[in-house]
């Protein structure tokens, strides 16, 4: 029985570039929370550049190598710069009309926007440029 379970689990693992491993038989969605107000920063933090690329693009670039069923990005409804960046990736936009309500509200919007058929979601924060694709999977 253990041998059969091990073989079934092995069949469910998808090998990607490098050492990435992700169970592929379940529908995993990616959700990027990117609707913070950047009050302490004084300007839109996710648009700041680090190593020549905006913070949000660091995360979005990493999601492209992961076989998510779909990626959705929560952004403030008034931020046209973020909208332009995210639409280049052909990801679903979720507009947060109340970014002042904080991270919990953004998370609620993301989870509430997942299809009923989704089995799992990986929640990412838009301001973590040092997060690697390996960390995500």
PDB file of C-alpha atoms in Angstrom:
ATOM      1  CA  UNK A   1       0.000   0.000   0.000  1.00  0.00           C
ATOM      2  CA  UNK A   2       2.807   2.437   0.903  1.00  0.00           C
ATOM      3  CA  UNK A   3       4.509   1.684  -2.412  1.00  0.00           C
ATOM      4  CA  UNK A   4       1.281   2.439  -4.321  1.00  0.00           C
ATOM      5  CA  UNK A   5       0.815   5.758  -2.452  1.00  0.00           C
ATOM      6  CA  UNK A   6       4.428   6.750  -3.064  1.00  0.00           C
ATOM      7  CA  UNK A   7       4.040   6.005  -6.773  1.00  0.00           C
ATOM      8  CA  UNK A   8       0.792   8.018  -6.951  1.00  0.00           C
ATOM      9  CA  UNK A   9       2.425  10.945  -5.186  1.00  0.00           C
ATOM     10  CA  UNK A  10       5.398  10.713  -7.528  1.00  0.00           C
ATOM     11  CA  UNK A  11       3.038  10.861 -10.510  1.00  0.00           C
ATOM     12  CA  UNK A  12       1.567  14.101  -9.150  1.00  0.00           C
ATOM     13  CA  UNK A  13       4.885  15.974  -9.052  1.00  0.00           C
ATOM     14  CA  UNK A  14       5.756  18.196 -11.968  1.00  0.00           C
ATOM     15  CA  UNK A  15       9.423  18.924 -12.588  1.00  0.00           C
ATOM     16  CA  UNK A  16      10.072  22.423 -13.873  1.00  0.00           C
ATOM     17  CA  UNK A  17      13.225  24.276 -14.848  1.00  0.00           C
ATOM     18  CA  UNK A  18      15.933  23.717 -12.287  1.00  0.00           C
ATOM     19  CA  UNK A  19      14.812  22.100  -9.066  1.00  0.00           C
ATOM     20  CA  UNK A  20      11.232  23.416  -8.924  1.00  0.00           C
ATOM     21  CA  UNK A  21       8.649  20.869  -7.893  1.00  0.00           C
ATOM     22  CA  UNK A  22       4.962  21.544  -7.728  1.00  0.00           C
ATOM     23  CA  UNK A  23       2.070  19.147  -7.481  1.00  0.00           C
ATOM     24  CA  UNK A  24       0.366  19.574 -10.828  1.00  0.00           C
ATOM     25  CA  UNK A  25      -2.839  17.583 -10.397  1.00  0.00           C
ATOM     26  CA  UNK A  26      -4.434  20.265  -8.259  1.00  0.00           C
ATOM     27  CA  UNK A  27      -5.465  23.678  -9.495  1.00  0.00           C
ATOM     28  CA  UNK A  28      -3.201  26.197  -7.781  1.00  0.00           C
ATOM     29  CA  UNK A  29      -3.869  29.888  -8.238  1.00  0.00           C
ATOM     30  CA  UNK A  30      -1.462  32.726  -7.525  1.00  0.00           C
ATOM     31  CA  UNK A  31      -2.644  35.910  -5.836  1.00  0.00           C
ATOM     32  CA  UNK A  32      -0.381  38.947  -5.562  1.00  0.00           C
ATOM     33  CA  UNK A  33      -1.407  41.549  -3.003  1.00  0.00           C
ATOM     34  CA  UNK A  34      -0.307  44.918  -4.371  1.00  0.00           C
ATOM     35  CA  UNK A  35      -2.767  47.491  -3.081  1.00  0.00           C
ATOM     36  CA  UNK A  36      -0.953  49.014  -0.132  1.00  0.00           C
ATOM     37  CA  UNK A  37      -1.059  52.761   0.306  1.00  0.00           C
ATOM     38  CA  UNK A  38       2.686  53.220   0.939  1.00  0.00           C
ATOM     39  CA  UNK A  39       1.886  55.827   3.597  1.00  0.00           C
ATOM     40  CA  UNK A  40       5.194  55.409   5.447  1.00  0.00           C
ATOM     41  CA  UNK A  41       7.119  55.465   2.166  1.00  0.00           C
ATOM     42  CA  UNK A  42       5.419  58.644   0.944  1.00  0.00           C
ATOM     43  CA  UNK A  43       5.261  57.371  -2.655  1.00  0.00           C
ATOM     44  CA  UNK A  44       4.082  54.185  -4.374  1.00  0.00           C
ATOM     45  CA  UNK A  45       6.554  51.626  -3.038  1.00  0.00           C
ATOM     46  CA  UNK A  46       5.791  48.957  -5.625  1.00  0.00           C
ATOM     47  CA  UNK A  47       6.856  51.301  -8.429  1.00  0.00           C
ATOM     48  CA  UNK A  48      10.285  51.932  -6.892  1.00  0.00           C
ATOM     49  CA  UNK A  49      13.140  50.288  -8.725  1.00  0.00           C
ATOM     50  CA  UNK A  50      15.503  47.761  -7.221  1.00  0.00           C
ATOM     51  CA  UNK A  51      18.228  46.323  -9.425  1.00  0.00           C
ATOM     52  CA  UNK A  52      16.730  48.152 -12.414  1.00  0.00           C
ATOM     53  CA  UNK A  53      13.207  46.712 -12.104  1.00  0.00           C
ATOM     54  CA  UNK A  54      10.171  47.875 -10.135  1.00  0.00           C
ATOM     55  CA  UNK A  55       9.402  45.922  -6.971  1.00  0.00           C
ATOM     56  CA  UNK A  56       6.115  44.617  -8.365  1.00  0.00           C
ATOM     57  CA  UNK A  57       7.804  43.371 -11.541  1.00  0.00           C
ATOM     58  CA  UNK A  58      10.247  41.313  -9.493  1.00  0.00           C
ATOM     59  CA  UNK A  59       7.335  39.298  -8.089  1.00  0.00           C
ATOM     60  CA  UNK A  60       5.382  39.164 -11.354  1.00  0.00           C
ATOM     61  CA  UNK A  61       8.458  37.909 -13.227  1.00  0.00           C
ATOM     62  CA  UNK A  62       8.867  35.087 -10.727  1.00  0.00           C
ATOM     63  CA  UNK A  63       5.246  33.999 -11.098  1.00  0.00           C
ATOM     64  CA  UNK A  64       5.724  33.468 -14.837  1.00  0.00           C
ATOM     65  CA  UNK A  65       7.892  30.365 -14.281  1.00  0.00           C
ATOM     66  CA  UNK A  66       5.391  28.689 -11.963  1.00  0.00           C
ATOM     67  CA  UNK A  67       2.542  26.721 -13.554  1.00  0.00           C
ATOM     68  CA  UNK A  68      -0.262  28.520 -11.785  1.00  0.00           C
ATOM     69  CA  UNK A  69      -3.728  27.881 -13.140  1.00  0.00           C
ATOM     70  CA  UNK A  70      -4.138  31.657 -13.110  1.00  0.00           C
ATOM     71  CA  UNK A  71      -2.540  34.661 -11.395  1.00  0.00           C
ATOM     72  CA  UNK A  72      -4.571  37.535 -10.052  1.00  0.00           C
ATOM     73  CA  UNK A  73      -3.208  40.802  -8.730  1.00  0.00           C
ATOM     74  CA  UNK A  74      -5.012  43.054  -6.246  1.00  0.00           C
ATOM     75  CA  UNK A  75      -4.246  46.721  -6.926  1.00  0.00           C
ATOM     76  CA  UNK A  76      -5.751  50.043  -5.821  1.00  0.00           C
ATOM     77  CA  UNK A  77      -8.495  51.103  -8.214  1.00  0.00           C
ATOM     78  CA  UNK A  78      -6.860  54.507  -8.767  1.00  0.00           C
ATOM     79  CA  UNK A  79      -3.297  53.364  -9.600  1.00  0.00           C
ATOM     80  CA  UNK A  80      -2.914  53.511 -13.393  1.00  0.00           C
ATOM     81  CA  UNK A  81       0.848  52.828 -13.267  1.00  0.00           C
ATOM     82  CA  UNK A  82       0.339  49.487 -11.524  1.00  0.00           C
ATOM     83  CA  UNK A  83      -2.503  48.653 -13.880  1.00  0.00           C
ATOM     84  CA  UNK A  84      -0.240  49.219 -16.914  1.00  0.00           C
ATOM     85  CA  UNK A  85       2.479  46.991 -15.469  1.00  0.00           C
ATOM     86  CA  UNK A  86       0.168  44.135 -14.488  1.00  0.00           C
ATOM     87  CA  UNK A  87      -1.692  44.107 -17.814  1.00  0.00           C
ATOM     88  CA  UNK A  88       1.616  43.404 -19.572  1.00  0.00           C
ATOM     89  CA  UNK A  89       1.594  40.022 -17.836  1.00  0.00           C
ATOM     90  CA  UNK A  90      -1.945  39.117 -18.906  1.00  0.00           C
ATOM     91  CA  UNK A  91      -2.937  38.481 -15.284  1.00  0.00           C
ATOM     92  CA  UNK A  92      -6.369  39.128 -13.812  1.00  0.00           C
ATOM     93  CA  UNK A  93      -6.762  42.462 -12.075  1.00  0.00           C
ATOM     94  CA  UNK A  94      -8.773  42.808  -8.904  1.00  0.00           C
ATOM     95  CA  UNK A  95      -9.478  46.400  -7.981  1.00  0.00           C
ATOM     96  CA  UNK A  96      -9.390  47.345  -4.332  1.00  0.00           C
ATOM     97  CA  UNK A  97     -11.720  50.320  -3.859  1.00  0.00           C
ATOM     98  CA  UNK A  98     -10.734  50.588  -0.192  1.00  0.00           C
ATOM     99  CA  UNK A  99      -6.953  50.165   0.130  1.00  0.00           C
ATOM    100  CA  UNK A 100      -7.068  52.108   3.401  1.00  0.00           C
ATOM    101  CA  UNK A 101      -8.755  49.059   4.964  1.00  0.00           C
ATOM    102  CA  UNK A 102      -5.421  47.245   4.920  1.00  0.00           C
ATOM    103  CA  UNK A 103      -3.928  43.917   4.011  1.00  0.00           C
ATOM    104  CA  UNK A 104      -6.822  41.866   5.357  1.00  0.00           C
ATOM    105  CA  UNK A 105      -9.208  43.544   2.925  1.00  0.00           C
ATOM    106  CA  UNK A 106      -6.859  42.841   0.009  1.00  0.00           C
ATOM    107  CA  UNK A 107      -6.565  39.217   1.078  1.00  0.00           C
ATOM    108  CA  UNK A 108     -10.344  38.941   1.336  1.00  0.00           C
ATOM    109  CA  UNK A 109     -10.735  40.328  -2.191  1.00  0.00           C
ATOM    110  CA  UNK A 110      -8.155  37.880  -3.527  1.00  0.00           C
ATOM    111  CA  UNK A 111      -9.678  34.818  -1.861  1.00  0.00           C
ATOM    112  CA  UNK A 112     -13.192  35.927  -2.774  1.00  0.00           C
ATOM    113  CA  UNK A 113     -12.182  36.215  -6.429  1.00  0.00           C
ATOM    114  CA  UNK A 114     -10.909  32.659  -6.712  1.00  0.00           C
ATOM    115  CA  UNK A 115     -13.115  30.317  -8.734  1.00  0.00           C
ATOM    116  CA  UNK A 116     -15.118  27.817  -6.710  1.00  0.00           C
ATOM    117  CA  UNK A 117     -13.194  25.053  -8.483  1.00  0.00           C
ATOM    118  CA  UNK A 118      -9.846  26.243  -7.100  1.00  0.00           C
ATOM    119  CA  UNK A 119      -8.151  23.831  -4.743  1.00  0.00           C
ATOM    120  CA  UNK A 120      -5.284  25.963  -3.477  1.00  0.00           C
ATOM    121  CA  UNK A 121      -3.851  29.460  -3.662  1.00  0.00           C
ATOM    122  CA  UNK A 122      -0.423  30.856  -3.010  1.00  0.00           C
ATOM    123  CA  UNK A 123      -0.593  34.393  -1.658  1.00  0.00           C
ATOM    124  CA  UNK A 124       2.328  36.665  -2.509  1.00  0.00           C
ATOM    125  CA  UNK A 125       3.120  40.202  -1.421  1.00  0.00           C
ATOM    126  CA  UNK A 126       4.120  42.646  -4.130  1.00  0.00           C
ATOM    127  CA  UNK A 127       6.924  44.194  -2.104  1.00  0.00           C
ATOM    128  CA  UNK A 128       9.199  41.177  -1.645  1.00  0.00           C
ATOM    129  CA  UNK A 129      11.703  41.404  -4.507  1.00  0.00           C
ATOM    130  CA  UNK A 130      14.169  38.996  -2.890  1.00  0.00           C
ATOM    131  CA  UNK A 131      11.617  36.183  -2.784  1.00  0.00           C
ATOM    132  CA  UNK A 132      12.783  33.525  -5.234  1.00  0.00           C
ATOM    133  CA  UNK A 133      10.665  31.260  -7.415  1.00  0.00           C
ATOM    134  CA  UNK A 134      12.076  28.379  -5.377  1.00  0.00           C
ATOM    135  CA  UNK A 135      10.666  29.994  -2.217  1.00  0.00           C
ATOM    136  CA  UNK A 136       7.238  30.157  -3.823  1.00  0.00           C
ATOM    137  CA  UNK A 137       7.039  26.492  -4.797  1.00  0.00           C
TER     138      UNK A 137
END
